[in-house]
Tab-separated table of N, CA and C in Angstrom:
chain	number	residue	atom	x	y	z
A	2	MET	N	-39.785	17.056	-52.825
A	2	MET	CA	-39.311	15.740	-52.471
A	2	MET	C	-40.202	15.193	-51.364
A	3	SER	N	-40.570	13.927	-51.432
A	3	SER	CA	-41.437	13.317	-50.432
A	3	SER	C	-40.635	12.897	-49.214
A	4	ASN	N	-41.336	12.579	-48.140
A	4	ASN	CA	-40.681	12.139	-46.910
A	4	ASN	C	-39.903	10.854	-47.118
A	5	ALA	N	-40.320	9.998	-48.032
A	5	ALA	CA	-39.610	8.747	-48.292
A	5	ALA	C	-38.238	9.033	-48.861
A	6	GLY	N	-38.080	10.115	-49.597
A	6	GLY	CA	-36.787	10.454	-50.177
A	6	GLY	C	-35.845	11.118	-49.196
A	7	ARG	N	-36.303	11.464	-48.025
A	7	ARG	CA	-35.482	12.171	-47.041
A	7	ARG	C	-34.947	11.255	-45.941
A	8	VAL	N	-35.108	9.978	-46.048
A	8	VAL	CA	-34.658	9.041	-45.029
A	8	VAL	C	-33.141	9.140	-44.912
A	9	GLY	N	-32.653	9.258	-43.681
A	9	GLY	CA	-31.215	9.313	-43.438
A	9	GLY	C	-30.668	10.721	-43.421
A	10	LEU	N	-31.411	11.695	-43.858
A	10	LEU	CA	-30.946	13.074	-43.828
A	10	LEU	C	-31.299	13.689	-42.476
A	11	ARG	N	-30.437	14.542	-42.012
A	11	ARG	CA	-30.667	15.219	-40.749
A	11	ARG	C	-31.745	16.269	-40.941
A	12	GLN	N	-32.675	16.281	-40.004
A	12	GLN	CA	-33.744	17.260	-40.093
A	12	GLN	C	-33.421	18.423	-39.174
A	13	GLU	N	-33.911	19.602	-39.512
A	13	GLU	CA	-33.736	20.799	-38.706
A	13	GLU	C	-34.314	20.560	-37.323
A	14	GLY	N	-33.562	20.975	-36.274
A	14	GLY	CA	-34.047	20.850	-34.904
A	14	GLY	C	-33.650	19.560	-34.216
A	15	ASN	N	-33.193	18.541	-34.916
A	15	ASN	CA	-32.740	17.301	-34.289
A	15	ASN	C	-31.227	17.344	-34.161
A	16	PRO	N	-30.667	17.122	-32.967
A	16	PRO	CA	-29.211	17.172	-32.802
A	16	PRO	C	-28.520	15.998	-33.500
A	17	SER	N	-27.334	16.263	-33.959
A	17	SER	CA	-26.549	15.216	-34.612
A	17	SER	C	-25.941	14.282	-33.569
A	18	ILE	N	-25.404	13.184	-34.013
A	18	ILE	CA	-24.750	12.237	-33.103
A	18	ILE	C	-23.560	12.908	-32.440
A	19	ALA	N	-22.792	13.693	-33.178
A	19	ALA	CA	-21.634	14.396	-32.611
A	19	ALA	C	-22.081	15.355	-31.511
A	20	GLY	N	-23.187	16.026	-31.690
A	20	GLY	CA	-23.719	16.927	-30.671
A	20	GLY	C	-24.133	16.187	-29.419
A	21	ARG	N	-24.748	15.024	-29.602
A	21	ARG	CA	-25.154	14.212	-28.447
A	21	ARG	C	-23.936	13.713	-27.680
A	22	VAL	N	-22.923	13.257	-28.404
A	22	VAL	CA	-21.693	12.776	-27.763
A	22	VAL	C	-21.033	13.918	-26.993
A	23	LEU	N	-20.968	15.100	-27.606
A	23	LEU	CA	-20.378	16.260	-26.949
A	23	LEU	C	-21.144	16.604	-25.671
A	24	ALA	N	-22.448	16.550	-25.703
A	24	ALA	CA	-23.263	16.839	-24.521
A	24	ALA	C	-22.993	15.833	-23.406
A	25	VAL	N	-22.889	14.553	-23.756
A	25	VAL	CA	-22.601	13.518	-22.760
A	25	VAL	C	-21.209	13.733	-22.162
A	26	VAL	N	-20.222	14.070	-22.994
A	26	VAL	CA	-18.858	14.312	-22.515
A	26	VAL	C	-18.840	15.503	-21.558
A	27	VAL	N	-19.535	16.578	-21.890
A	27	VAL	CA	-19.587	17.757	-21.031
A	27	VAL	C	-20.234	17.415	-19.691
A	28	ILE	N	-21.312	16.657	-19.702
A	28	ILE	CA	-21.986	16.258	-18.462
A	28	ILE	C	-21.065	15.400	-17.601
A	29	LEU	N	-20.376	14.444	-18.204
A	29	LEU	CA	-19.444	13.598	-17.459
A	29	LEU	C	-18.290	14.411	-16.886
A	30	LEU	N	-17.819	15.384	-17.628
A	30	LEU	CA	-16.734	16.243	-17.155
A	30	LEU	C	-17.190	17.067	-15.957
A	31	VAL	N	-18.387	17.613	-16.001
A	31	VAL	CA	-18.927	18.387	-14.880
A	31	VAL	C	-19.065	17.492	-13.645
A	32	ILE	N	-19.556	16.276	-13.818
A	32	ILE	CA	-19.689	15.341	-12.694
A	32	ILE	C	-18.322	15.008	-12.105
A	33	ALA	N	-17.325	14.769	-12.958
A	33	ALA	CA	-15.976	14.434	-12.483
A	33	ALA	C	-15.366	15.592	-11.701
A	34	VAL	N	-15.515	16.817	-12.183
A	34	VAL	CA	-14.973	17.979	-11.479
A	34	VAL	C	-15.673	18.167	-10.133
A	35	ALA	N	-16.981	18.015	-10.104
A	35	ALA	CA	-17.729	18.149	-8.848
A	35	ALA	C	-17.289	17.089	-7.842
A	36	ALA	N	-17.106	15.853	-8.280
A	36	ALA	CA	-16.657	14.779	-7.387
A	36	ALA	C	-15.257	15.066	-6.859
A	37	TRP	N	-14.384	15.559	-7.702
A	37	TRP	CA	-13.021	15.879	-7.273
A	37	TRP	C	-13.038	16.989	-6.229
A	38	LEU	N	-13.838	18.018	-6.443
A	38	LEU	CA	-13.915	19.116	-5.482
A	38	LEU	C	-14.477	18.659	-4.140
A	39	LEU	N	-15.431	17.737	-4.166
A	39	LEU	CA	-16.035	17.257	-2.930
A	39	LEU	C	-15.151	16.286	-2.164
A	40	PHE	N	-14.510	15.365	-2.879
A	40	PHE	CA	-13.817	14.270	-2.206
A	40	PHE	C	-12.298	14.371	-2.194
A	41	ALA	N	-11.698	15.063	-3.121
A	41	ALA	CA	-10.234	15.112	-3.179
A	41	ALA	C	-9.717	16.522	-3.019
A	42	GLY	N	-10.539	17.383	-2.475
A	42	GLY	CA	-10.135	18.772	-2.305
A	42	GLY	C	-9.081	18.909	-1.224
A	43	ASP	N	-8.847	20.126	-0.822
A	43	ASP	CA	-7.846	20.449	0.178
A	43	ASP	C	-8.157	19.733	1.488
A	44	SER	N	-7.146	19.096	2.085
A	44	SER	CA	-7.361	18.363	3.325
A	44	SER	C	-7.358	19.290	4.524
A	45	GLY	N	-7.191	20.564	4.320
A	45	GLY	CA	-7.242	21.519	5.416
A	45	GLY	C	-5.864	21.862	5.941
A	46	TYR	N	-5.873	22.670	6.928
A	46	TYR	CA	-4.662	23.137	7.600
A	46	TYR	C	-4.139	22.006	8.478
A	47	LYS	N	-2.866	21.691	8.341
A	47	LYS	CA	-2.285	20.541	9.039
A	47	LYS	C	-1.108	20.979	9.904
A	48	VAL	N	-1.040	20.427	11.112
A	48	VAL	CA	0.030	20.714	12.069
A	48	VAL	C	0.511	19.391	12.653
A	49	THR	N	1.783	19.335	13.018
A	49	THR	CA	2.343	18.170	13.699
A	49	THR	C	2.784	18.584	15.092
A	50	ALA	N	2.385	17.805	16.093
A	50	ALA	CA	2.763	18.083	17.483
A	50	ALA	C	3.645	16.952	17.994
A	51	HIS	N	4.656	17.313	18.771
A	51	HIS	CA	5.599	16.357	19.344
A	51	HIS	C	5.181	16.081	20.791
A	52	PHE	N	4.798	14.830	21.068
A	52	PHE	CA	4.378	14.423	22.410
A	52	PHE	C	5.373	13.419	22.965
A	53	VAL	N	5.577	13.445	24.283
A	53	VAL	CA	6.409	12.443	24.937
A	53	VAL	C	5.749	11.077	24.806
A	54	ASN	N	4.412	11.041	24.886
A	54	ASN	CA	3.665	9.790	24.821
A	54	ASN	C	2.290	10.093	24.225
A	55	ALA	N	1.864	9.297	23.274
A	55	ALA	CA	0.534	9.464	22.682
A	55	ALA	C	-0.268	8.182	22.821
A	56	GLY	N	-0.096	7.490	23.951
A	56	GLY	CA	-0.769	6.227	24.190
A	56	GLY	C	-2.272	6.320	24.011
A	57	GLN	N	-2.821	5.373	23.302
A	57	GLN	CA	-4.248	5.206	23.034
A	57	GLN	C	-4.840	6.302	22.157
A	58	LEU	N	-4.020	7.167	21.587
A	58	LEU	CA	-4.501	8.115	20.582
A	58	LEU	C	-4.434	7.398	19.242
A	59	VAL	N	-5.482	7.505	18.431
A	59	VAL	CA	-5.518	6.816	17.145
A	59	VAL	C	-5.951	7.779	16.039
A	60	ASN	N	-5.650	7.391	14.798
A	60	ASN	CA	-6.097	8.186	13.655
A	60	ASN	C	-7.607	8.354	13.706
A	61	GLY	N	-8.054	9.550	13.440
A	61	GLY	CA	-9.481	9.838	13.453
A	61	GLY	C	-9.982	10.423	14.756
A	62	ASN	N	-9.164	10.353	15.834
A	62	ASN	CA	-9.587	10.995	17.083
A	62	ASN	C	-9.790	12.489	16.850
A	63	GLU	N	-10.637	13.074	17.671
A	63	GLU	CA	-10.992	14.480	17.509
A	63	GLU	C	-9.898	15.424	17.996
A	64	VAL	N	-9.898	16.614	17.404
A	64	VAL	CA	-9.124	17.747	17.892
A	64	VAL	C	-10.164	18.780	18.307
A	65	ARG	N	-10.052	19.286	19.551
A	65	ARG	CA	-11.074	20.189	20.080
A	65	ARG	C	-10.469	21.498	20.571
A	66	VAL	N	-11.281	22.524	20.511
A	66	VAL	CA	-10.980	23.808	21.128
A	66	VAL	C	-12.210	24.177	21.942
A	67	ALA	N	-12.039	24.339	23.257
A	67	ALA	CA	-13.129	24.695	24.167
A	67	ALA	C	-14.331	23.761	24.003
A	68	GLY	N	-14.071	22.480	23.807
A	68	GLY	CA	-15.130	21.486	23.692
A	68	GLY	C	-15.718	21.319	22.312
A	69	ASN	N	-15.369	22.188	21.376
A	69	ASN	CA	-15.872	22.106	20.002
A	69	ASN	C	-14.895	21.333	19.129
A	70	THR	N	-15.395	20.402	18.345
A	70	THR	CA	-14.548	19.644	17.436
A	70	THR	C	-14.143	20.540	16.273
A	71	VAL	N	-12.821	20.672	16.072
A	71	VAL	CA	-12.308	21.559	15.020
A	71	VAL	C	-11.381	20.828	14.050
A	72	GLY	N	-11.214	19.534	14.218
A	72	GLY	CA	-10.330	18.778	13.340
A	72	GLY	C	-10.222	17.340	13.794
A	73	SER	N	-9.230	16.641	13.225
A	73	SER	CA	-9.034	15.241	13.600
A	73	SER	C	-7.578	14.837	13.418
A	74	VAL	N	-7.205	13.790	14.141
A	74	VAL	CA	-5.852	13.228	14.047
A	74	VAL	C	-5.748	12.501	12.715
A	75	SER	N	-4.691	12.800	11.946
A	75	SER	CA	-4.549	12.182	10.633
A	75	SER	C	-3.387	11.192	10.552
A	76	ASP	N	-2.399	11.314	11.447
A	76	ASP	CA	-1.250	10.411	11.376
A	76	ASP	C	-0.510	10.424	12.704
A	77	ILE	N	-0.005	9.254	13.111
A	77	ILE	CA	0.789	9.138	14.327
A	77	ILE	C	2.044	8.353	13.994
A	78	ASP	N	3.205	8.941	14.258
A	78	ASP	CA	4.485	8.282	14.021
A	78	ASP	C	5.282	8.236	15.316
A	79	VAL	N	6.136	7.238	15.438
A	79	VAL	CA	7.040	7.128	16.577
A	79	VAL	C	8.413	7.609	16.125
A	80	THR	N	9.007	8.507	16.896
A	80	THR	CA	10.334	9.033	16.559
A	80	THR	C	11.400	8.020	16.960
A	81	GLN	N	12.636	8.279	16.576
A	81	GLN	CA	13.735	7.363	16.908
A	81	GLN	C	13.986	7.281	18.407
A	82	ASP	N	13.623	8.340	19.141
A	82	ASP	CA	13.815	8.309	20.590
A	82	ASP	C	12.566	7.827	21.337
A	83	GLY	N	11.602	7.228	20.612
A	83	GLY	CA	10.443	6.607	21.222
A	83	GLY	C	9.312	7.558	21.580
A	84	GLN	N	9.398	8.781	21.113
A	84	GLN	CA	8.317	9.729	21.377
A	84	GLN	C	7.351	9.755	20.202
A	85	ALA	N	6.332	10.583	20.252
A	85	ALA	CA	5.283	10.552	19.239
A	85	ALA	C	5.217	11.851	18.452
A	86	GLU	N	5.062	11.713	17.147
A	86	GLU	CA	4.791	12.828	16.240
A	86	GLU	C	3.356	12.642	15.769
A	87	VAL	N	2.467	13.539	16.168
A	87	VAL	CA	1.051	13.417	15.852
A	87	VAL	C	0.658	14.535	14.897
A	88	SER	N	0.209	14.144	13.704
A	88	SER	CA	-0.266	15.117	12.728
A	88	SER	C	-1.778	15.207	12.822
A	89	PHE	N	-2.287	16.431	12.750
A	89	PHE	CA	-3.734	16.619	12.811
A	89	PHE	C	-4.140	17.812	11.960
A	90	THR	N	-5.410	17.826	11.597
A	90	THR	CA	-5.948	18.935	10.813
A	90	THR	C	-6.777	19.830	11.718
A	91	VAL	N	-6.843	21.096	11.335
A	91	VAL	CA	-7.662	22.077	12.038
A	91	VAL	C	-8.482	22.797	10.986
A	92	ASP	N	-9.788	22.831	11.185
A	92	ASP	CA	-10.692	23.419	10.207
A	92	ASP	C	-11.141	24.814	10.618
A	93	GLY	N	-11.723	25.495	9.665
A	93	GLY	CA	-12.494	26.705	9.902
A	93	GLY	C	-11.756	27.878	10.498
A	94	ASP	N	-12.438	28.526	11.424
A	94	ASP	CA	-11.960	29.782	11.997
A	94	ASP	C	-10.734	29.616	12.883
A	95	TYR	N	-10.359	28.411	13.216
A	95	TYR	CA	-9.241	28.182	14.134
A	95	TYR	C	-7.897	28.074	13.429
A	96	ALA	N	-7.898	28.051	12.118
A	96	ALA	CA	-6.647	27.976	11.358
A	96	ALA	C	-6.316	29.366	10.840
A	97	PRO	N	-5.077	29.725	10.827
A	97	PRO	CA	-3.917	29.012	11.365
A	97	PRO	C	-3.786	29.199	12.876
A	98	LEU	N	-3.158	28.221	13.508
A	98	LEU	CA	-2.859	28.323	14.928
A	98	LEU	C	-1.737	29.331	15.131
A	99	ARG	N	-1.590	29.806	16.342
A	99	ARG	CA	-0.560	30.797	16.686
A	99	ARG	C	0.492	30.166	17.592
A	100	ARG	N	1.699	30.694	17.544
A	100	ARG	CA	2.753	30.261	18.471
A	100	ARG	C	2.250	30.472	19.888
A	101	GLY	N	2.554	29.543	20.753
A	101	GLY	CA	2.046	29.593	22.118
A	101	GLY	C	0.847	28.687	22.324
A	102	THR	N	0.340	28.088	21.238
A	102	THR	CA	-0.758	27.136	21.353
A	102	THR	C	-0.255	25.880	22.053
A	103	LYS	N	-1.014	25.410	23.029
A	103	LYS	CA	-0.682	24.174	23.736
A	103	LYS	C	-1.593	23.059	23.237
A	104	ALA	N	-1.028	21.879	23.048
A	104	ALA	CA	-1.789	20.699	22.635
A	104	ALA	C	-1.716	19.679	23.769
A	105	ILE	N	-2.873	19.273	24.260
A	105	ILE	CA	-2.943	18.366	25.402
A	105	ILE	C	-3.789	17.158	25.020
A	106	ILE	N	-3.222	15.959	25.210
A	106	ILE	CA	-3.991	14.737	24.977
A	106	ILE	C	-4.812	14.475	26.226
A	107	LYS	N	-6.130	14.371	26.042
A	107	LYS	CA	-7.034	14.143	27.166
A	107	LYS	C	-7.878	12.909	26.905
A	108	GLN	N	-8.458	12.390	27.977
A	108	GLN	CA	-9.344	11.239	27.896
A	108	GLN	C	-10.782	11.708	27.724
A	109	THR	N	-11.512	11.044	26.839
A	109	THR	CA	-12.935	11.328	26.683
A	109	THR	C	-13.686	10.854	27.917
A	110	SER	N	-13.311	9.670	28.425
A	110	SER	CA	-13.901	9.124	29.645
A	110	SER	C	-12.891	8.171	30.263
A	111	LEU	N	-13.187	7.683	31.442
A	111	LEU	CA	-12.281	6.743	32.093
A	111	LEU	C	-12.441	5.322	31.588
A	112	SER	N	-13.553	5.030	30.931
A	112	SER	CA	-13.783	3.675	30.441
A	112	SER	C	-13.398	3.575	28.971
A	113	GLY	N	-13.041	2.396	28.578
A	113	GLY	CA	-12.741	2.140	27.176
A	113	GLY	C	-11.293	2.405	26.829
A	114	ILE	N	-10.949	1.962	25.633
A	114	ILE	CA	-9.601	2.188	25.134
A	114	ILE	C	-9.689	3.088	23.908
A	115	ALA	N	-8.606	3.711	23.582
A	115	ALA	CA	-8.522	4.609	22.430
A	115	ALA	C	-9.605	5.681	22.496
A	116	ASN	N	-9.827	6.200	23.701
A	116	ASN	CA	-10.851	7.222	23.893
A	116	ASN	C	-10.189	8.559	24.219
A	117	ARG	N	-9.279	8.973	23.375
A	117	ARG	CA	-8.514	10.189	23.590
A	117	ARG	C	-8.883	11.247	22.555
A	118	TYR	N	-8.555	12.471	22.858
A	118	TYR	CA	-8.666	13.563	21.902
A	118	TYR	C	-7.567	14.573	22.207
A	119	ILE	N	-7.300	15.456	21.271
A	119	ILE	CA	-6.328	16.525	21.485
A	119	ILE	C	-7.101	17.795	21.795
A	120	ASP	N	-6.810	18.378	22.937
A	120	ASP	CA	-7.431	19.629	23.350
A	120	ASP	C	-6.423	20.751	23.089
A	121	LEU	N	-6.812	21.710	22.276
A	121	LEU	CA	-5.931	22.838	21.959
A	121	LEU	C	-6.276	24.037	22.830
A	122	HIS	N	-5.270	24.594	23.474
A	122	HIS	CA	-5.397	25.861	24.191
A	122	HIS	C	-4.690	26.879	23.304
A	123	LEU	N	-5.482	27.735	22.675
A	123	LEU	CA	-4.959	28.628	21.649
A	123	LEU	C	-3.977	29.644	22.204
A	124	GLY	N	-2.958	29.946	21.382
A	124	GLY	CA	-1.973	30.951	21.731
A	124	GLY	C	-2.540	32.345	21.568
A	125	PRO	N	-1.757	33.353	21.905
A	125	PRO	CA	-2.242	34.732	21.807
A	125	PRO	C	-2.567	35.124	20.368
A	126	ALA	N	-3.614	35.930	20.200
A	126	ALA	CA	-4.065	36.342	18.868
A	126	ALA	C	-2.999	37.137	18.121
A	127	ASN	N	-2.099	37.784	18.844
A	127	ASN	CA	-1.048	38.555	18.178
A	127	ASN	C	0.241	37.753	17.985
A	128	GLY	N	0.199	36.457	18.308
A	128	GLY	CA	1.367	35.601	18.135
A	128	GLY	C	1.612	35.270	16.667
A	129	ASP	N	2.830	34.869	16.364
A	129	ASP	CA	3.159	34.467	14.992
A	129	ASP	C	2.358	33.230	14.610
A	130	GLU	N	1.993	33.157	13.332
A	130	GLU	CA	1.244	32.013	12.832
A	130	GLU	C	2.132	30.777	12.736
A	131	ILE	N	1.555	29.621	13.026
A	131	ILE	CA	2.206	28.349	12.739
A	131	ILE	C	1.792	28.003	11.320
A	132	GLU	N	2.744	27.931	10.422
A	132	GLU	CA	2.439	27.704	9.012
A	132	GLU	C	1.829	26.324	8.794
A	133	ASP	N	1.132	26.169	7.669
A	133	ASP	CA	0.555	24.887	7.293
A	133	ASP	C	1.687	23.869	7.216
A	134	GLY	N	1.560	22.759	7.914
A	134	GLY	CA	2.614	21.750	7.964
A	134	GLY	C	3.623	22.018	9.076
A	135	GLY	N	3.382	23.073	9.873
A	135	GLY	CA	4.304	23.447	10.949
A	135	GLY	C	4.224	22.514	12.139
A	136	ARG	N	4.961	22.879	13.204
A	136	ARG	CA	5.109	22.008	14.369
A	136	ARG	C	4.767	22.721	15.668
A	137	ILE	N	4.252	21.941	16.595
A	137	ILE	CA	4.140	22.350	17.986
A	137	ILE	C	5.129	21.469	18.732
A	138	GLU	N	6.103	22.075	19.361
A	138	GLU	CA	7.192	21.326	20.007
A	138	GLU	C	6.743	20.727	21.344
A	139	ALA	N	7.538	19.795	21.866
A	139	ALA	CA	7.204	19.039	23.079
A	139	ALA	C	7.001	19.929	24.294
A	140	ASP	N	7.655	21.078	24.350
A	140	ASP	CA	7.475	21.961	25.503
A	140	ASP	C	6.105	22.648	25.504
A	141	GLN	N	5.346	22.495	24.416
A	141	GLN	CA	3.994	23.058	24.327
A	141	GLN	C	2.927	21.955	24.280
A	142	THR	N	3.316	20.726	24.667
A	142	THR	CA	2.363	19.610	24.658
A	142	THR	C	2.337	18.929	26.019
A	143	GLU	N	1.225	18.259	26.293
A	143	GLU	CA	1.079	17.444	27.499
A	143	GLU	C	0.345	16.171	27.123
A	144	THR	N	0.598	15.120	27.884
A	144	THR	CA	-0.033	13.827	27.636
A	144	THR	C	-0.953	13.483	28.799
A	145	ALA	N	-2.030	12.793	28.514
A	145	ALA	CA	-2.973	12.367	29.556
A	145	ALA	C	-2.266	11.488	30.563
A	146	VAL	N	-2.601	11.664	31.816
A	146	VAL	CA	-2.050	10.829	32.873
A	146	VAL	C	-2.817	9.518	32.881
A	147	GLU	N	-2.091	8.417	32.800
A	147	GLU	CA	-2.708	7.092	32.814
A	147	GLU	C	-3.045	6.698	34.242
A	148	LEU	N	-4.117	5.960	34.400
A	148	LEU	CA	-4.572	5.547	35.724
A	148	LEU	C	-3.513	4.718	36.448
A	149	ASP	N	-2.792	3.879	35.733
A	149	ASP	CA	-1.751	3.070	36.380
A	149	ASP	C	-0.594	3.938	36.863
A	150	GLN	N	-0.379	5.089	36.259
A	150	GLN	CA	0.659	6.007	36.738
A	150	GLN	C	0.237	6.628	38.072
A	151	VAL	N	-1.035	6.900	38.217
A	151	VAL	CA	-1.542	7.433	39.488
A	151	VAL	C	-1.370	6.398	40.594
A	152	PHE	N	-1.723	5.129	40.304
A	152	PHE	CA	-1.575	4.084	41.323
A	152	PHE	C	-0.122	3.813	41.650
A	153	ALA	N	0.785	4.037	40.702
A	153	ALA	CA	2.209	3.784	40.953
A	153	ALA	C	2.784	4.761	41.976
A	154	ILE	N	2.140	5.907	42.146
A	154	ILE	CA	2.604	6.884	43.148
A	154	ILE	C	2.472	6.314	44.547
A	155	PHE	N	1.403	5.513	44.751
A	155	PHE	CA	1.142	4.953	46.080
A	155	PHE	C	1.912	3.680	46.226
């Protein structure tokens, strides 16, 4: 049979349309899974701390241990009694936190607004773990002293 008689027939070594579609679907599926793992993966270990006052703390502020950034503030809510519930994430080797951990809101500098961070003073290594989604109660937290509070003393 001549080549003119073979028009429209699939030749050996050339992939079919179904094979090409399957390859494109597999590639798109791999890209979708990779994107999901990168962007929608686990948000990390999360803890909520109860503060008397969380003035000028905002979502995205840093959480630090010994000056190293280990997480960020993810949510701030006001309780019915006017106090603050601050949720934050902790990454890496610092999770999970232990009972006895103190959370202190500190100022990055004296100038500017919303320049706060949470400084964690870690509890004892043999202390019970604070579970993911657990709480640090108000007796284990401190709030930054505002400059106007210092002047009010005088």
